Tab-separated table of C-alpha atoms in Angstrom:
chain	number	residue	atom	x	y	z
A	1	UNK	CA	2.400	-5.230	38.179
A	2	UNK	CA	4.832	-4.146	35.734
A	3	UNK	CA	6.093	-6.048	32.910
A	4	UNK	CA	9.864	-6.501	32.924
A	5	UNK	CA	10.175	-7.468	29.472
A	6	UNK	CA	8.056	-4.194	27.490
A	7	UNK	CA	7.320	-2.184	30.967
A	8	UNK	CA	3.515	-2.839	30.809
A	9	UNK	CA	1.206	-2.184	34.122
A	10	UNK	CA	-0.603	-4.953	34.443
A	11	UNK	CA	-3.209	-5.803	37.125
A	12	UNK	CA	-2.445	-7.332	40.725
A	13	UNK	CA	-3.366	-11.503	39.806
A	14	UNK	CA	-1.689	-11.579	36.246
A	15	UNK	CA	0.898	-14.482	35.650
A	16	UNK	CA	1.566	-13.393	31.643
A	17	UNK	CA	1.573	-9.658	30.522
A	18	UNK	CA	-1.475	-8.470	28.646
A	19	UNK	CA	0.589	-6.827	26.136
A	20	UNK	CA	4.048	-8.897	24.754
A	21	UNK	CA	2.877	-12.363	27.047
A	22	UNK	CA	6.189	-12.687	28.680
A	23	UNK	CA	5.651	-14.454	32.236
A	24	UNK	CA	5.569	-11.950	35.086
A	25	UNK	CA	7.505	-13.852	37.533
A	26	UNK	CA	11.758	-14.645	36.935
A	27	UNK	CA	12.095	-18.058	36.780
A	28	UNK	CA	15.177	-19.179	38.818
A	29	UNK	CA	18.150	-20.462	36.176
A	30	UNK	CA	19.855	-22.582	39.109
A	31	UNK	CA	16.527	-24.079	40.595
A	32	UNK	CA	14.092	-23.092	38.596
A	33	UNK	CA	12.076	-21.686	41.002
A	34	UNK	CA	9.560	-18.843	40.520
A	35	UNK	CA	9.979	-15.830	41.705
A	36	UNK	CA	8.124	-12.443	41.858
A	37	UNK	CA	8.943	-9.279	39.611
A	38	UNK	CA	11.561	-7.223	41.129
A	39	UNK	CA	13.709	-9.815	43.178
A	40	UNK	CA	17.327	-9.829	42.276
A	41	UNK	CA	18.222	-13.093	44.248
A	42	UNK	CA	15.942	-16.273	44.136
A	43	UNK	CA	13.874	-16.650	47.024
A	44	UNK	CA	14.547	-21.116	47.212
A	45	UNK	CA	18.236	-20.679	46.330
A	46	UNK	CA	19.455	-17.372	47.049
A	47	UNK	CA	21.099	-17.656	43.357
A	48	UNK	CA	21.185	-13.999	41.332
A	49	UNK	CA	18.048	-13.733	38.756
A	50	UNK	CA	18.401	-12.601	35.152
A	51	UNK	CA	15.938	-9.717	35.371
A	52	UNK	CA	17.277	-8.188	32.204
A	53	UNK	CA	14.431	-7.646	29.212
A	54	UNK	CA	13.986	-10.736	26.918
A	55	UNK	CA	15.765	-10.511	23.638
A	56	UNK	CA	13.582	-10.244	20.623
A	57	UNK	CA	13.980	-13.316	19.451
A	58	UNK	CA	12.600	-15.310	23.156
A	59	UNK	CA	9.168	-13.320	22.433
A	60	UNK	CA	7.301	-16.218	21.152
A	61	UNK	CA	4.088	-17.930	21.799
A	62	UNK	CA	3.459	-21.331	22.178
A	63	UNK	CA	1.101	-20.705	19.667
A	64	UNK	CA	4.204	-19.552	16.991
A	65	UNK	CA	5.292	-22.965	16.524
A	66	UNK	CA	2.235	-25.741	17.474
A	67	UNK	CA	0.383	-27.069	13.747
A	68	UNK	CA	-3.467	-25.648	13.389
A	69	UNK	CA	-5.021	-28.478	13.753
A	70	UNK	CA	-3.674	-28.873	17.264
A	71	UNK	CA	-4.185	-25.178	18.201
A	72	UNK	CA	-8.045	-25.982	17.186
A	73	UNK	CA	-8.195	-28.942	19.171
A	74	UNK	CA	-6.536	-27.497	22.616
A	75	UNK	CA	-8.761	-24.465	22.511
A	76	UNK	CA	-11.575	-26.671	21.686
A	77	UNK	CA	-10.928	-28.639	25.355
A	78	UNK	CA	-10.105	-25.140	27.200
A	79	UNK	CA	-13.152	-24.594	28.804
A	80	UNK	CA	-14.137	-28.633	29.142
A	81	UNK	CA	-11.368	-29.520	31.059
A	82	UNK	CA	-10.789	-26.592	33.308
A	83	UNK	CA	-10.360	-27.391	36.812
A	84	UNK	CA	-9.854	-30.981	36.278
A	85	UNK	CA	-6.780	-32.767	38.035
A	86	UNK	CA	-4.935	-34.691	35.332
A	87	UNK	CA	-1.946	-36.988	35.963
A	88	UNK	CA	0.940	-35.604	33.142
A	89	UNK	CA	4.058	-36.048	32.309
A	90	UNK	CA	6.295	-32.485	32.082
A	91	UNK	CA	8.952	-31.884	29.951
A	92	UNK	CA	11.711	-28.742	30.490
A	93	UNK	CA	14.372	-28.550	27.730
A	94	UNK	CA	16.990	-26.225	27.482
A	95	UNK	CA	20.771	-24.923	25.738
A	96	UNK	CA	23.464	-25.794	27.927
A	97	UNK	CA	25.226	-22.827	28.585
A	98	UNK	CA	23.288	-20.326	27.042
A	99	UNK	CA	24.361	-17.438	29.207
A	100	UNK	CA	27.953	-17.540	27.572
A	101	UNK	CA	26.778	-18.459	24.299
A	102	UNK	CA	24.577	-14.708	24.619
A	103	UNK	CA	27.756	-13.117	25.365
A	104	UNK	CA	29.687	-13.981	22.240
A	105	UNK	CA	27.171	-13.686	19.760
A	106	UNK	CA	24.728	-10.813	18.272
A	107	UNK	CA	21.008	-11.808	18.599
A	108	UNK	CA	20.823	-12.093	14.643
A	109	UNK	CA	23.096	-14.890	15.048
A	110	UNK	CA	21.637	-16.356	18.696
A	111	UNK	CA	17.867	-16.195	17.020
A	112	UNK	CA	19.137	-18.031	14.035
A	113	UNK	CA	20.357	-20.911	16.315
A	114	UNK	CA	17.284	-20.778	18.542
A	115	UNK	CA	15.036	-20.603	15.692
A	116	UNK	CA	16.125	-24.182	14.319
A	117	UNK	CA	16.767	-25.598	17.817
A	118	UNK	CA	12.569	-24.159	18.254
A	119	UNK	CA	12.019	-25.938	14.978
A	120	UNK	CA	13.145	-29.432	15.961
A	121	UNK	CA	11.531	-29.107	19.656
A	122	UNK	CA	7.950	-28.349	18.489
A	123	UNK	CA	8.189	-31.013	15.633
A	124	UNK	CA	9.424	-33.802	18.279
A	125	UNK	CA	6.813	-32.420	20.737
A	126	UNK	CA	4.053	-32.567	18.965
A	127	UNK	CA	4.634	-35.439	16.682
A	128	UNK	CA	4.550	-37.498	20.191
A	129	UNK	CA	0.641	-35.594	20.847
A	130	UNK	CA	2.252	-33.232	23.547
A	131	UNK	CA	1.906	-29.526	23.570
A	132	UNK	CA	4.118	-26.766	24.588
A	133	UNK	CA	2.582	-24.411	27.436
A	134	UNK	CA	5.850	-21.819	27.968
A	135	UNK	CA	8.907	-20.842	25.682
A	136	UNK	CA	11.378	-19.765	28.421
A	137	UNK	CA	14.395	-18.061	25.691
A	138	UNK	CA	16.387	-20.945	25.872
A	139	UNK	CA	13.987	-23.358	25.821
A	140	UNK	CA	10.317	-24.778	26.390
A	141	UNK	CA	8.203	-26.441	28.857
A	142	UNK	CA	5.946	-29.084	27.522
A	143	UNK	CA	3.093	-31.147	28.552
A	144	UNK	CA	1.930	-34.798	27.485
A	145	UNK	CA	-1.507	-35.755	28.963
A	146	UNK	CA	-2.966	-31.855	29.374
A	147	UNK	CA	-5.052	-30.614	27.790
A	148	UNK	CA	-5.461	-33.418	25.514
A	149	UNK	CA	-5.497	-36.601	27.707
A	150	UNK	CA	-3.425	-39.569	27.250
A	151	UNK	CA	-3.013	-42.797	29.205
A	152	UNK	CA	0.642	-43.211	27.558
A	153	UNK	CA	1.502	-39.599	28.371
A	154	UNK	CA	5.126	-40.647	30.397
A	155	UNK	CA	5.893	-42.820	27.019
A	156	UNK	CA	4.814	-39.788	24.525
A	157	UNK	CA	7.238	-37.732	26.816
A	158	UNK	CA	9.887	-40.650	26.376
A	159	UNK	CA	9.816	-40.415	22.549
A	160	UNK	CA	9.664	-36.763	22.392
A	161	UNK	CA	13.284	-37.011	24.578
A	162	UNK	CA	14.836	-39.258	22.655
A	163	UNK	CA	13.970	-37.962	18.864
A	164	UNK	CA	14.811	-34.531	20.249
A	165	UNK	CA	18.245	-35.858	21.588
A	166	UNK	CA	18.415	-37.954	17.968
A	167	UNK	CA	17.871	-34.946	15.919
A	168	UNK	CA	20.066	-32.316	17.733
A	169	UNK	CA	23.205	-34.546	17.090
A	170	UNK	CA	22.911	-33.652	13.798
A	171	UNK	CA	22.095	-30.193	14.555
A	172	UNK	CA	25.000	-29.411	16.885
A	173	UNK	CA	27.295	-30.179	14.295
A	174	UNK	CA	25.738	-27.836	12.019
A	175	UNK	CA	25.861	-25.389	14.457
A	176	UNK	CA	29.617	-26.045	15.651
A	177	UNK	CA	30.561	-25.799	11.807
A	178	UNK	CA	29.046	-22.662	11.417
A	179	UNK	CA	29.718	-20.706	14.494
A	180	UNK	CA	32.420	-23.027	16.597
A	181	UNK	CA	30.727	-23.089	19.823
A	182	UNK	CA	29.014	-26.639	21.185
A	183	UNK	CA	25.121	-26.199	21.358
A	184	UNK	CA	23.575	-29.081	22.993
A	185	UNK	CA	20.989	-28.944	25.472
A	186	UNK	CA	19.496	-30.623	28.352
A	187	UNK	CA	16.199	-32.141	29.434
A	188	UNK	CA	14.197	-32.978	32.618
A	189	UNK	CA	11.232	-35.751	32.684
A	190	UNK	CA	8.915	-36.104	36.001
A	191	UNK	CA	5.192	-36.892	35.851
A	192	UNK	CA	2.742	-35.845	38.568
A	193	UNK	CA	-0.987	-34.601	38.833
A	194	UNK	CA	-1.710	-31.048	37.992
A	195	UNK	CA	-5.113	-29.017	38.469
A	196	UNK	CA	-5.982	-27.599	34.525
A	197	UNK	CA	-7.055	-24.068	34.647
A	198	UNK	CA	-7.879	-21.394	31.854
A	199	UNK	CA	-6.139	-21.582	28.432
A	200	UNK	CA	-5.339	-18.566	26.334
A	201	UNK	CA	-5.769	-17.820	23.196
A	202	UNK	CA	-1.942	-18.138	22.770
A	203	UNK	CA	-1.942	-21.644	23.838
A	204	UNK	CA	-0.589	-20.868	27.561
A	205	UNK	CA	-2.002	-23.317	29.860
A	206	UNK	CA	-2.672	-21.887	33.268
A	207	UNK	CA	-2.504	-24.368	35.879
A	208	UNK	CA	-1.601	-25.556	39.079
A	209	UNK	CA	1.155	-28.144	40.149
A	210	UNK	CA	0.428	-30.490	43.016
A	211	UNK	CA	3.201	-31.751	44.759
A	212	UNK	CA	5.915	-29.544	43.127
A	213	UNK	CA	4.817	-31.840	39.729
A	214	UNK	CA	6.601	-29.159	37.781
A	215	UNK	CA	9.347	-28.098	39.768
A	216	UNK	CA	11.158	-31.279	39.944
A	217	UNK	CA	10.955	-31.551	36.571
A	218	UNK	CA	12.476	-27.970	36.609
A	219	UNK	CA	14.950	-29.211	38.641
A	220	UNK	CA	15.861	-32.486	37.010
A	221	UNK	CA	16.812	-30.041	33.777
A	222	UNK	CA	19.310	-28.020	35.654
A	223	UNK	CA	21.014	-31.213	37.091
A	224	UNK	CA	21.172	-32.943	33.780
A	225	UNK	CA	24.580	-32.661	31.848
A	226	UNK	CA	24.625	-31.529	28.156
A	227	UNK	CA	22.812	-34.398	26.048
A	228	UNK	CA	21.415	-35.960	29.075
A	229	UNK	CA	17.827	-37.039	29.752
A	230	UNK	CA	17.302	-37.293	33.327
A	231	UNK	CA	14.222	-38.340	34.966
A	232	UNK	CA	12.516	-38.924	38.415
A	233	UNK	CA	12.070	-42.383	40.044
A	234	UNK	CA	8.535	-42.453	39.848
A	235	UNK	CA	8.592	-41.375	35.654
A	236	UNK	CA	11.623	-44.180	35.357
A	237	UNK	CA	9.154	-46.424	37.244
A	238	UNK	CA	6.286	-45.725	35.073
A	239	UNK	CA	8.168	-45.725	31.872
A	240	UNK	CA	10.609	-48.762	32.601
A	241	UNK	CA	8.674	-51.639	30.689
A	242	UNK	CA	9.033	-49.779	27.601
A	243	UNK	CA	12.115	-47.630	28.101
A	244	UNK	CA	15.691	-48.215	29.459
A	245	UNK	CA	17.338	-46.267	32.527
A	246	UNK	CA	20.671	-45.986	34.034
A	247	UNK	CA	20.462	-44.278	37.629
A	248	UNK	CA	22.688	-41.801	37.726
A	249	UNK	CA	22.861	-40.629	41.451
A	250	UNK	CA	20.891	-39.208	44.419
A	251	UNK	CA	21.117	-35.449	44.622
A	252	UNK	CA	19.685	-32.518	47.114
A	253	UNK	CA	17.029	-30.699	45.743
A	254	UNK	CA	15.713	-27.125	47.089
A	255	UNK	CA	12.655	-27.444	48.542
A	256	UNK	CA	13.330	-30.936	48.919
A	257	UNK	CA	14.033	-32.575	52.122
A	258	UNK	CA	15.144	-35.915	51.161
A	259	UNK	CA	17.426	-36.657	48.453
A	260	UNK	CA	16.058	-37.092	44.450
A	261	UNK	CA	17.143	-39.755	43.123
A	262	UNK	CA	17.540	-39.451	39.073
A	263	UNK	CA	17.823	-41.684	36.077
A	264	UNK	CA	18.427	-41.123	32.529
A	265	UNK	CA	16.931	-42.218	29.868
A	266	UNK	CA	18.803	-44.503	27.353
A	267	UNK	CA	16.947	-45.645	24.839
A	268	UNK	CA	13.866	-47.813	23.765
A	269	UNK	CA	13.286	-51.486	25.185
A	270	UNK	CA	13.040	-54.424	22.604
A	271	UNK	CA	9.726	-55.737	21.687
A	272	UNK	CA	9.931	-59.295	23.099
A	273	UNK	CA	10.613	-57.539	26.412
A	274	UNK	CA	8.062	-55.285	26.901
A	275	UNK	CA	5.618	-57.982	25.580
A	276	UNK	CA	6.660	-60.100	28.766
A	277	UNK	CA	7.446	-57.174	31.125
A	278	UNK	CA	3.389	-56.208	30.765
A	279	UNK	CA	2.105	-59.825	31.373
A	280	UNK	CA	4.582	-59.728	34.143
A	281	UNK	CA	3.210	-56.440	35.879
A	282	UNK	CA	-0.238	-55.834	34.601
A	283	UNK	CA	-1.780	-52.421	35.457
A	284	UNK	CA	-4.029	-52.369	38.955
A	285	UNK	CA	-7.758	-53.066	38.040
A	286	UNK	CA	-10.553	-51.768	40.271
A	287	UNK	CA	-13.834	-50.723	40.422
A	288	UNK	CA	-15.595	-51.563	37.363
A	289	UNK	CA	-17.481	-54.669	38.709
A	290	UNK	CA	-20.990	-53.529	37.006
A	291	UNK	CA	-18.974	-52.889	34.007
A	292	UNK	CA	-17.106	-56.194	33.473
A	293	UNK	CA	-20.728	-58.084	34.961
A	294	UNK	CA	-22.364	-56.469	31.930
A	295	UNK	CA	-19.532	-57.608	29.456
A	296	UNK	CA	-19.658	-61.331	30.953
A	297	UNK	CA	-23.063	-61.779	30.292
A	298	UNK	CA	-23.147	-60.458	27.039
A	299	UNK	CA	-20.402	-63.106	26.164
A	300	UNK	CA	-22.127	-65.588	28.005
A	301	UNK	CA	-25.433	-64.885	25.891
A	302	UNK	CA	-23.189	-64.794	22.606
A	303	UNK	CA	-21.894	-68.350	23.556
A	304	UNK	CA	-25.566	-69.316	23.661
A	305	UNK	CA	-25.947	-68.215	20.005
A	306	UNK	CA	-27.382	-64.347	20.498
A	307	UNK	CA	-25.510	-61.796	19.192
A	308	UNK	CA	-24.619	-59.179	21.531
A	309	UNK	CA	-23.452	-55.749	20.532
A	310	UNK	CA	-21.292	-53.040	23.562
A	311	UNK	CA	-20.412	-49.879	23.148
A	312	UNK	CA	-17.666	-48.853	25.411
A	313	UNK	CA	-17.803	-44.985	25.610
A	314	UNK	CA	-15.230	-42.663	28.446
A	315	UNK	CA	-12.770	-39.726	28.117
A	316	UNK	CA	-9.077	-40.291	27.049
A	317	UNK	CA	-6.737	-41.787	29.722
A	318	UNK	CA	-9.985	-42.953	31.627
A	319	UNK	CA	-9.177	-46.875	30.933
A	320	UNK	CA	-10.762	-48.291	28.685
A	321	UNK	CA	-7.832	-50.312	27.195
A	322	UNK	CA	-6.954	-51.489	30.545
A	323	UNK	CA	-11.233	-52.795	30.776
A	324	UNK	CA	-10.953	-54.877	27.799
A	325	UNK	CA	-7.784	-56.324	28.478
A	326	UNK	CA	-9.508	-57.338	32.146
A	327	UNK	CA	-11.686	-58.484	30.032
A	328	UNK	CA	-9.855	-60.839	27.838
């Protein structure tokens, strides 16, 4: 399988080349489908593919931009969590109208603007615990809740959103006043289960979407206006407690055969009002019977004057917050 981005024969399986790590499938820029090397039209959407070489400056790792201590502890979990199914929340951000911007510019200039818009995405990103699995030229893909596990991850992804969309205000400008162009991009939010695979060295995540997790996130990205968040119905209902949402419409998808609707994300909710919105809806409890048994007697006991010392031990994301508030 040849590379299309440095012409490198790779072997028949390979999803990244061996030798620059550009994917080896074209992802779709109207669907965001992907496709196999050598197709010139999309195979969901019959849209043309860009099957030109990257540019210099969209050969980057996730590894290029993500802090050392994080890059110790995701290879650290590679091999524990592979194979695992893990409910995440996926992120796709990218420029608005990069294609033209491409045209009028050198790629001095274009990896100058990238390079800070990079900046500001990994620092956002990771600051909220997710991680960054694919730099796609004009943008990233990002995961909160794999590899490292997090019961919050739709509210990570929320924050990440938001102090990206915060920060690039401020950035846009900058760029406008240098170069006189608008640079703002875009962002899709949709949360899912995925099956974890094998994680490289270079922080790609190989993995496997159930239920087109990723793609409708894909999708949700390409439908979004310029400084738009827009998110799925079952992220906005995940994340609503905490976060505010205006819907914004019901849209066909490819590969979809009912309608999507979408949502986009507005801001933070006040304190007061997530404080009653959780003792409103409390999160399902159900089977840990033995469990909460075992804590009831040991407060029972206490009561009785003998001190009684648990230790409540289980991955991230597995519930333990959600036990003790049963609990209490």
């Amino acid at each position: 399988m040849k590379c299309l981005n440095c012409q490198f024969e790779n072997s028949e399986g390979m999803k990244f080349c061996g030798q620059c790590g550009s994917p080896l499938s074209v992802c779709c820029p109207r669907c965001g489908d992907m496709n196999p090397p050598g197709f010139e039209f999309c195979k969901q959407c019959e849209g043309r593919l860009n099957t030109e070489p990257l540019p210099v400056y969209a050969r980057r790792s996730p590894r290029d931009y993500t802090p050392p201590f994080l890059v110790e502890q995701v290879l650290k979990l590679g091999s524990a969590i592979r194979g695992e199914r893990k409910e995440v929340s996926v992120m796709f951000v990218d420029v608005a109208g990069f294609t033209r911007i491409g045209e009028r510019f050198d790629s001095e200039d274009i990896h100058e603007m990238m390079n800070g818009c990079f900046e500001i995405l990994g620092q956002e990103i990771h600051l909220a615990g997710g991680t960054i699995n694919q730099y796609t030229g004009d943008g990233v893909m990002a995961l909160f809740g794999a590899p490292i596990a997090y019961e919050d991850h739709y509210g990570r992804a929320c924050h990440a959103a938001l102090g990206i969309q915060r920060r690039m205000k401020d950035y846009s400008f900058k760029v406008k006043k240098r170069y006189g162009i608008k640079f703002r991009i875009r962002t899709g939010l949709h949360m899912g289960p995925v099956v974890v695979g094998a994680i490289g060295d270079n922080l790609r995540l190989d993995y496997t979407a159930v239920g087109d997790t990723t793609n409708l996130a894909a999708r949700l990205e390409s439908l979004a206006p310029p400084g738009r968040i827009w998110v799925s119905r079952k992220f906005r209902d995940a994340a609503q407690p905490f976060f505010r949402f205006r819907k914004t419409g019901v849209f066909r998808v490819k590969g979809k055969k009912e309608r999507i609707a979408a949502f986009s994300l507005l801001g933070e909710r006040e304190i007061p009002y997530l404080q009653e919105t959780r003792r409103s809806k409390p999160i399902p409890f159900v089977d840990r019977e033995k469990e909460l048994a075992a804590m009831q007697e040991a407060h029972r006991m206490m009561l009785q004057g003998k001190p009684q010392v648990i230790t409540l031990e289980g991955e991230a994301g597995i519930g333990k917050s959600r036990f003790l508030e049963q609990f209490r």
